PDB file of C-alpha atoms and ligand atoms in Angstrom:
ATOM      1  CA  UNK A   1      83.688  13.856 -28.279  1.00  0.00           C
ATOM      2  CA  UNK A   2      84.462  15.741 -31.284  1.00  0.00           C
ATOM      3  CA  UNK A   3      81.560  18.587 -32.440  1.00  0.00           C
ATOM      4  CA  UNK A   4      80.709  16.135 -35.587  1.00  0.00           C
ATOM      5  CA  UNK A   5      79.814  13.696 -33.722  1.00  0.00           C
ATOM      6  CA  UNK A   6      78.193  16.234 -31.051  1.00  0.00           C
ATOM      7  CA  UNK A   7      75.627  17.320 -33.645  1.00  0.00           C
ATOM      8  CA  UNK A   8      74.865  14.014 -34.541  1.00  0.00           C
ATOM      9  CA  UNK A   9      73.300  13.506 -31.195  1.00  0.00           C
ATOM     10  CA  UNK A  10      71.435  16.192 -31.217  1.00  0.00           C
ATOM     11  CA  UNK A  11      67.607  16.167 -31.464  1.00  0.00           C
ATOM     12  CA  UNK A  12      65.738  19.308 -32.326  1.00  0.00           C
ATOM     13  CA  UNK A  13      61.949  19.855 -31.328  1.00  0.00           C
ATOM     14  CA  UNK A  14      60.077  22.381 -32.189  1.00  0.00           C
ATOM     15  CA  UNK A  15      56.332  23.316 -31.584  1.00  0.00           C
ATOM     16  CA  UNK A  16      54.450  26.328 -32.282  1.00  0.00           C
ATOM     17  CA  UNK A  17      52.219  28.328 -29.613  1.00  0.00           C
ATOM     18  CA  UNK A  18      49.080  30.267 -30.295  1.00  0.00           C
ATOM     19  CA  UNK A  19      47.837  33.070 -27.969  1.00  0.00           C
ATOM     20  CA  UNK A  20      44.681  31.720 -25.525  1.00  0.00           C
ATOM     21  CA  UNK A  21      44.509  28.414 -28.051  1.00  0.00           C
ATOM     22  CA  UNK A  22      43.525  26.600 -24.476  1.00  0.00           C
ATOM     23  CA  UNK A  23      42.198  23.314 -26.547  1.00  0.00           C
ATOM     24  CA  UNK A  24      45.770  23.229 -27.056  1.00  0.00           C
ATOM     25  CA  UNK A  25      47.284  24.344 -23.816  1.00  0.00           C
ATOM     26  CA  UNK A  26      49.953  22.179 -22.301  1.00  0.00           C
ATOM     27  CA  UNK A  27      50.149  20.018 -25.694  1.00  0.00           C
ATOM     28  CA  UNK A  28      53.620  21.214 -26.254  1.00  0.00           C
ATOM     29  CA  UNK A  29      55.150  20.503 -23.026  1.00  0.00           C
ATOM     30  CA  UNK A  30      53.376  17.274 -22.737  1.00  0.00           C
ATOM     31  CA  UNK A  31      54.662  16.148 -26.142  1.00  0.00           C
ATOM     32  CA  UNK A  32      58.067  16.898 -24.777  1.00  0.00           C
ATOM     33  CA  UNK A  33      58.011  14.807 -21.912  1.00  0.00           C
ATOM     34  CA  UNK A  34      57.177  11.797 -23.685  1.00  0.00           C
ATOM     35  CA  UNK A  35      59.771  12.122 -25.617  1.00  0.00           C
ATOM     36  CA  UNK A  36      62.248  12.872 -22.897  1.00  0.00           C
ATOM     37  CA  UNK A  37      60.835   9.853 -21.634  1.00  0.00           C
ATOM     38  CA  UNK A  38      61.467   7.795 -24.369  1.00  0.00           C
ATOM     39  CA  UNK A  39      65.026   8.943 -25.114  1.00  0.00           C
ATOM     40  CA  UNK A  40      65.594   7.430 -21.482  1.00  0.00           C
ATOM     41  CA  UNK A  41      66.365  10.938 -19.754  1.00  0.00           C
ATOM     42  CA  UNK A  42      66.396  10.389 -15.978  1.00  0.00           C
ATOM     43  CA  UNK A  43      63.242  11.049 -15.030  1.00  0.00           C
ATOM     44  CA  UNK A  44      64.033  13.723 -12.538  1.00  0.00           C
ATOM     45  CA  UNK A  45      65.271  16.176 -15.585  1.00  0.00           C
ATOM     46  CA  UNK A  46      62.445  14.820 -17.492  1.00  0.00           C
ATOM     47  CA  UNK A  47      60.001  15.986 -14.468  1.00  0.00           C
ATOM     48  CA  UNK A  48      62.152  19.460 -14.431  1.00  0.00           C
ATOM     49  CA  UNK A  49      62.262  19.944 -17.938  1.00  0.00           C
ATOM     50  CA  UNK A  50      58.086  19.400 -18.163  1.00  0.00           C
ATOM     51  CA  UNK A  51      57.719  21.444 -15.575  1.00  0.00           C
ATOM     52  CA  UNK A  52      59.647  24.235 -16.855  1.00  0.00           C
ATOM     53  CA  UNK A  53      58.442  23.634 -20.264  1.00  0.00           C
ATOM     54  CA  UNK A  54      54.696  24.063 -19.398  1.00  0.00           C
ATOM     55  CA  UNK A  55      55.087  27.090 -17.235  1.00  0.00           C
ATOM     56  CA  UNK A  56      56.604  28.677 -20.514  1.00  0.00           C
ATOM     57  CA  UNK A  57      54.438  27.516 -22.554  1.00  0.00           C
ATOM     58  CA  UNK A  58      51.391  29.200 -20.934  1.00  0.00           C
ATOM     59  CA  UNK A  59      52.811  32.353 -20.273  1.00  0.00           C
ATOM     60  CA  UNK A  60      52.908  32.682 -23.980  1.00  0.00           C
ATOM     61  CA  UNK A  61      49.274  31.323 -24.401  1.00  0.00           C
ATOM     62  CA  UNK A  62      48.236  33.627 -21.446  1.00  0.00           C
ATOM     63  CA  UNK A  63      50.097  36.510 -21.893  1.00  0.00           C
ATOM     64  CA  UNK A  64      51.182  37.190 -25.633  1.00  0.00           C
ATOM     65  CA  UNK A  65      49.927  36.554 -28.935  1.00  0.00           C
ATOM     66  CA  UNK A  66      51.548  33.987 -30.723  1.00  0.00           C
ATOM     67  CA  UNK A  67      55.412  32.140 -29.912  1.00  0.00           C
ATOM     68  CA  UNK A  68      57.624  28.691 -30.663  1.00  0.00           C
ATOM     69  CA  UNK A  69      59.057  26.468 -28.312  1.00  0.00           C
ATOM     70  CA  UNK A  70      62.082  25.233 -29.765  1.00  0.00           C
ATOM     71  CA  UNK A  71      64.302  22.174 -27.741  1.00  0.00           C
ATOM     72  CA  UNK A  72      67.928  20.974 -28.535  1.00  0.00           C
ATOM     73  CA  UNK A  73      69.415  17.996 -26.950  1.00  0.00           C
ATOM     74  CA  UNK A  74      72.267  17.149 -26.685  1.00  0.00           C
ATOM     75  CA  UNK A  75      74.389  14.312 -24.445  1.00  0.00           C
ATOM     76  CA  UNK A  76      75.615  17.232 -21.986  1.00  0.00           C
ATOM     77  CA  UNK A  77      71.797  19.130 -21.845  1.00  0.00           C
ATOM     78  CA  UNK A  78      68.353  20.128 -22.320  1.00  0.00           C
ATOM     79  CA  UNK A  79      67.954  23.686 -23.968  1.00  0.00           C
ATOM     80  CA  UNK A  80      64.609  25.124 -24.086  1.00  0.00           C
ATOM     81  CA  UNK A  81      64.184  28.324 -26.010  1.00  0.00           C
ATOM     82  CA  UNK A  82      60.987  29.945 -26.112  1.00  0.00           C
ATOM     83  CA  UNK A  83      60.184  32.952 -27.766  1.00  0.00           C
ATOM     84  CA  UNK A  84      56.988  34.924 -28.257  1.00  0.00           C
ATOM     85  CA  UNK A  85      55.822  38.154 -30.317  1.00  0.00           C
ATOM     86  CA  UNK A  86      53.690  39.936 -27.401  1.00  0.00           C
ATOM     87  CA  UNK A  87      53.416  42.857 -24.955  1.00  0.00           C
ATOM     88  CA  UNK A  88      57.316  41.651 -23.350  1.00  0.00           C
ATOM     89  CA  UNK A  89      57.712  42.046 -19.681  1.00  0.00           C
ATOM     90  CA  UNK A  90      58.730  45.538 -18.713  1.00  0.00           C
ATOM     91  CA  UNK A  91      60.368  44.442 -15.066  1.00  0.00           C
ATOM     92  CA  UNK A  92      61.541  41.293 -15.480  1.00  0.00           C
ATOM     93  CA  UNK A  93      62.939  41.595 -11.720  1.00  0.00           C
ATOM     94  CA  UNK A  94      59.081  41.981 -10.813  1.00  0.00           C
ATOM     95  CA  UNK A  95      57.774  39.616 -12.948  1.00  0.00           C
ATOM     96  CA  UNK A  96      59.921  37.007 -11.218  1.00  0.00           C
ATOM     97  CA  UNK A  97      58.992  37.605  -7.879  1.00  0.00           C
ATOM     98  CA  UNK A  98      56.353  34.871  -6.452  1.00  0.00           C
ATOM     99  CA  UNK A  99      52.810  36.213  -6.531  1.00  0.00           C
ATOM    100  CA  UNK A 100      53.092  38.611  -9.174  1.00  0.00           C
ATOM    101  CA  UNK A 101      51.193  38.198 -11.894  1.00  0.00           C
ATOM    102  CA  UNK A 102      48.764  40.630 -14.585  1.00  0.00           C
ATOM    103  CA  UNK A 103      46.290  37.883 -15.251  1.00  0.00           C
ATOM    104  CA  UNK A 104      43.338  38.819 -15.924  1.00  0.00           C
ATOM    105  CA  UNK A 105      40.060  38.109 -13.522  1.00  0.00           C
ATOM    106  CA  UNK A 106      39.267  35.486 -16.919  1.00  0.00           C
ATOM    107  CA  UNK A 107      42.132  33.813 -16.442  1.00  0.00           C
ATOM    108  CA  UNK A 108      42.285  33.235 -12.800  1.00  0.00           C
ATOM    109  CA  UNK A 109      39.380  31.582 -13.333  1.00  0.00           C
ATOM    110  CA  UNK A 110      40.754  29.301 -15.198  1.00  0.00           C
ATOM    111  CA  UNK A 111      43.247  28.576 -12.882  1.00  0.00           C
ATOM    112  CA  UNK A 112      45.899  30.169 -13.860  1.00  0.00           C
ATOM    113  CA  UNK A 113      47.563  34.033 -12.477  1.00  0.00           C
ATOM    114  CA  UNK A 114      49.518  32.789  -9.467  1.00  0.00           C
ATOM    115  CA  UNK A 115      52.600  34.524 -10.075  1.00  0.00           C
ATOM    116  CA  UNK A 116      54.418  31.373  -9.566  1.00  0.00           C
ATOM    117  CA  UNK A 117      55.339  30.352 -13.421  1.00  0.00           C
ATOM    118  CA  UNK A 118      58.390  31.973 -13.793  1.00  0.00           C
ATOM    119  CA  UNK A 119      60.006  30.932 -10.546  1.00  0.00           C
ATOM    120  CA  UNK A 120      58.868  27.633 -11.311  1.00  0.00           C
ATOM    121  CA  UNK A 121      61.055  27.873 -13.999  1.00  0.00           C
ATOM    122  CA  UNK A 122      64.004  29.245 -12.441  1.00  0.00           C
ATOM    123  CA  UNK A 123      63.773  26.642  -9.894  1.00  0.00           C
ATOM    124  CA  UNK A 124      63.812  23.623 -12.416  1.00  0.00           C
ATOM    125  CA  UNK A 125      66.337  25.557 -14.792  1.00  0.00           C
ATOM    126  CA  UNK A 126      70.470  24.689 -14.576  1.00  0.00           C
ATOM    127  CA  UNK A 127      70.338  28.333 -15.874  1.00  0.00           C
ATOM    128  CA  UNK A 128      67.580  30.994 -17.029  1.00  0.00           C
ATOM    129  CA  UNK A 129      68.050  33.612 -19.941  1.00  0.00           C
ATOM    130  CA  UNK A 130      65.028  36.144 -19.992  1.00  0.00           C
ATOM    131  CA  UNK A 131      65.250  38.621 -22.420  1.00  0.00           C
ATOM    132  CA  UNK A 132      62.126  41.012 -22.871  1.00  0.00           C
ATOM    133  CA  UNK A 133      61.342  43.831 -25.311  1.00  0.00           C
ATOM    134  CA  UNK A 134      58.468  46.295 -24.135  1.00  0.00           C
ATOM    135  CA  UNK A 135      55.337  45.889 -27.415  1.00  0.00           C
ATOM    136  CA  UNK A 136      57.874  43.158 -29.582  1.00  0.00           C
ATOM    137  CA  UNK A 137      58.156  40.282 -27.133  1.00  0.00           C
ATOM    138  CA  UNK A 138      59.691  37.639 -25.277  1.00  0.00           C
ATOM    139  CA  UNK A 139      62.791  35.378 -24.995  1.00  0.00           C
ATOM    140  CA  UNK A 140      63.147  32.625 -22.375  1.00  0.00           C
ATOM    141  CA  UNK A 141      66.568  30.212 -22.532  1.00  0.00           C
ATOM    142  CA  UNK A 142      66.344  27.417 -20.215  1.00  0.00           C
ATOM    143  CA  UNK A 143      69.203  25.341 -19.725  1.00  0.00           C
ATOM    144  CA  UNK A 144      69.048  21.648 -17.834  1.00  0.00           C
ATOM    145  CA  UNK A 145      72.334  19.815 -17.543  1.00  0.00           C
ATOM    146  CA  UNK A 146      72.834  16.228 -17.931  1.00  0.00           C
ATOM    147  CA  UNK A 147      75.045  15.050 -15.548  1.00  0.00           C
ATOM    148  CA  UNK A 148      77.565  12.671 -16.839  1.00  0.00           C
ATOM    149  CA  UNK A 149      76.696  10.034 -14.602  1.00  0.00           C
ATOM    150  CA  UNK A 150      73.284  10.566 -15.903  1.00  0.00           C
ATOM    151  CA  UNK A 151      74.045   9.303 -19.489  1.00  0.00           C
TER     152      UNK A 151
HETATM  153  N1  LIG B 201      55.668  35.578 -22.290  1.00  0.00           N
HETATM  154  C1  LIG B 201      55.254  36.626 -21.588  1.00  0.00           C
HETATM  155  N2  LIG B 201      54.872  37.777 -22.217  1.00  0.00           N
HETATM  156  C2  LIG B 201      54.471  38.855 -21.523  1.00  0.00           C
HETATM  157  N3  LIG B 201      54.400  38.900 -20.171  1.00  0.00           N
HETATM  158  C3  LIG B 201      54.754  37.801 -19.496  1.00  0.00           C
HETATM  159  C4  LIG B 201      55.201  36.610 -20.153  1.00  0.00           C
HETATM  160  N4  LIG B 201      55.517  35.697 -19.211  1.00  0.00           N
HETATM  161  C5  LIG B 201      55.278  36.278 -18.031  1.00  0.00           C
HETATM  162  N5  LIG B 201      54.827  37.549 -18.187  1.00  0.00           N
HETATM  163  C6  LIG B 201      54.505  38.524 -17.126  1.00  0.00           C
HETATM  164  O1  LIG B 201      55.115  38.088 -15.919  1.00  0.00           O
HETATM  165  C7  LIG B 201      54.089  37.855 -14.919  1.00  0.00           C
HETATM  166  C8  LIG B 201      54.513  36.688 -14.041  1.00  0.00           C
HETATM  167  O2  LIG B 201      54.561  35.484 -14.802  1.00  0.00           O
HETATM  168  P1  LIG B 201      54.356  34.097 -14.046  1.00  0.00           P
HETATM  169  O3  LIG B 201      54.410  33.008 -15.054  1.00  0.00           O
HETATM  170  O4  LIG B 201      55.320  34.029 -12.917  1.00  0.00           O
HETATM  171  O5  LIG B 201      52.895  34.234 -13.423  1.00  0.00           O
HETATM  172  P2  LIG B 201      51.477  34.168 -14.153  1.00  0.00           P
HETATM  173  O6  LIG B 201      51.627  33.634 -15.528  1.00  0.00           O
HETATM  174  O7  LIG B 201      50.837  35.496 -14.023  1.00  0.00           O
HETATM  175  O8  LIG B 201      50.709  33.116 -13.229  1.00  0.00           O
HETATM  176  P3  LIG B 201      50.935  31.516 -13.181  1.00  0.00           P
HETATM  177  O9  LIG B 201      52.149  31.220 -14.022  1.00  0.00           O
HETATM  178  O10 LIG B 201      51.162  31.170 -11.749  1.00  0.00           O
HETATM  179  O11 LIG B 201      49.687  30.924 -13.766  1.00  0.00           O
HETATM  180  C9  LIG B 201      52.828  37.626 -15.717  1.00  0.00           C
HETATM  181  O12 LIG B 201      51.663  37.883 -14.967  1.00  0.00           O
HETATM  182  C10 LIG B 201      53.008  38.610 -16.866  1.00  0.00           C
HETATM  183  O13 LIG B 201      52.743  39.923 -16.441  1.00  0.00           O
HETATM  184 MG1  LIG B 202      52.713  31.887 -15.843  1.00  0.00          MG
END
């Protein structure tokens, strides 16, 4: 396939986040799995991709003040690039480890402040870009491959 006709099949998403907007919470992830769905992605990436979507999504909503969640497919993947203006993770090596987590008493009554978002994602991402600035904010690339027997 040549890259014209690459781009043509691409399909760009994009949906905006707002710090603690719960009313809103999980609308973006939810959005994209319908339309995973209906674009006939297998429904174990679409199950991967909402999962890792959603875990994203709230760490933005929970933990920094305002962020997009942008997604580009394409025949050969699923990229998910969310970024956020916020506090940024200082140890991202920490942050990834199950259990940790800086929520709040709040928000652990809400439900949330396992620690277990961010392995969540690297466990449903083909690959996992986290890139962090300390008082700026937050960059997460999550990559899902399409398997050619998939399409
Ligand atoms: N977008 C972000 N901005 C700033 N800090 C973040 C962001 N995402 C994660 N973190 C930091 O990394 C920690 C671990 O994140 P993770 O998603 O694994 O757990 P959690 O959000 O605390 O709890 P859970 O996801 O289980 O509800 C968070 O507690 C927070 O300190
Ligand atoms: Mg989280």
């Amino acid at each position: 396939m040549n890259e014209q006709s690459r781009e043509e099949q691409s399909l760009f998403l994009e949906f905006p986040l707002e710090s603690l907007d719960f009313m809103r919470a999980g609308e973006a992830s939810s959005e994209l799995k319908q339309r995973l769905k209906k674009l006939g992605v297998k429904p174990e990436l679409v199950r991967r991709a909402a999962i890792a979507a959603y875990e994203a999504e709230m760490n933005v909503i929970i933990h920094a003040r305002k962020g997009t969640m942008r997604v580009e497919i394409t025949p050969a993947r699923l990229l998910i690039l969310v970024e956020d203006e916020g506090p940024g993770i200082i140890d991202i090596e920490q942050a990834m480890q199950e259990g940790f987590s800086t929520a709040s008493q709040a928000i652990r009554e809400l439900g949330f402040g396992a620690g277990m978002g961010l392995s969540n994602i690297k466990r449903c991402a083909d690959d996992l870009v986290i890139q962090s600035t300390p008082d700026q904010g937050t960059r997460l690339q999550i990559t899902i491959n399409i398997e050619k027997s998939d399409r």
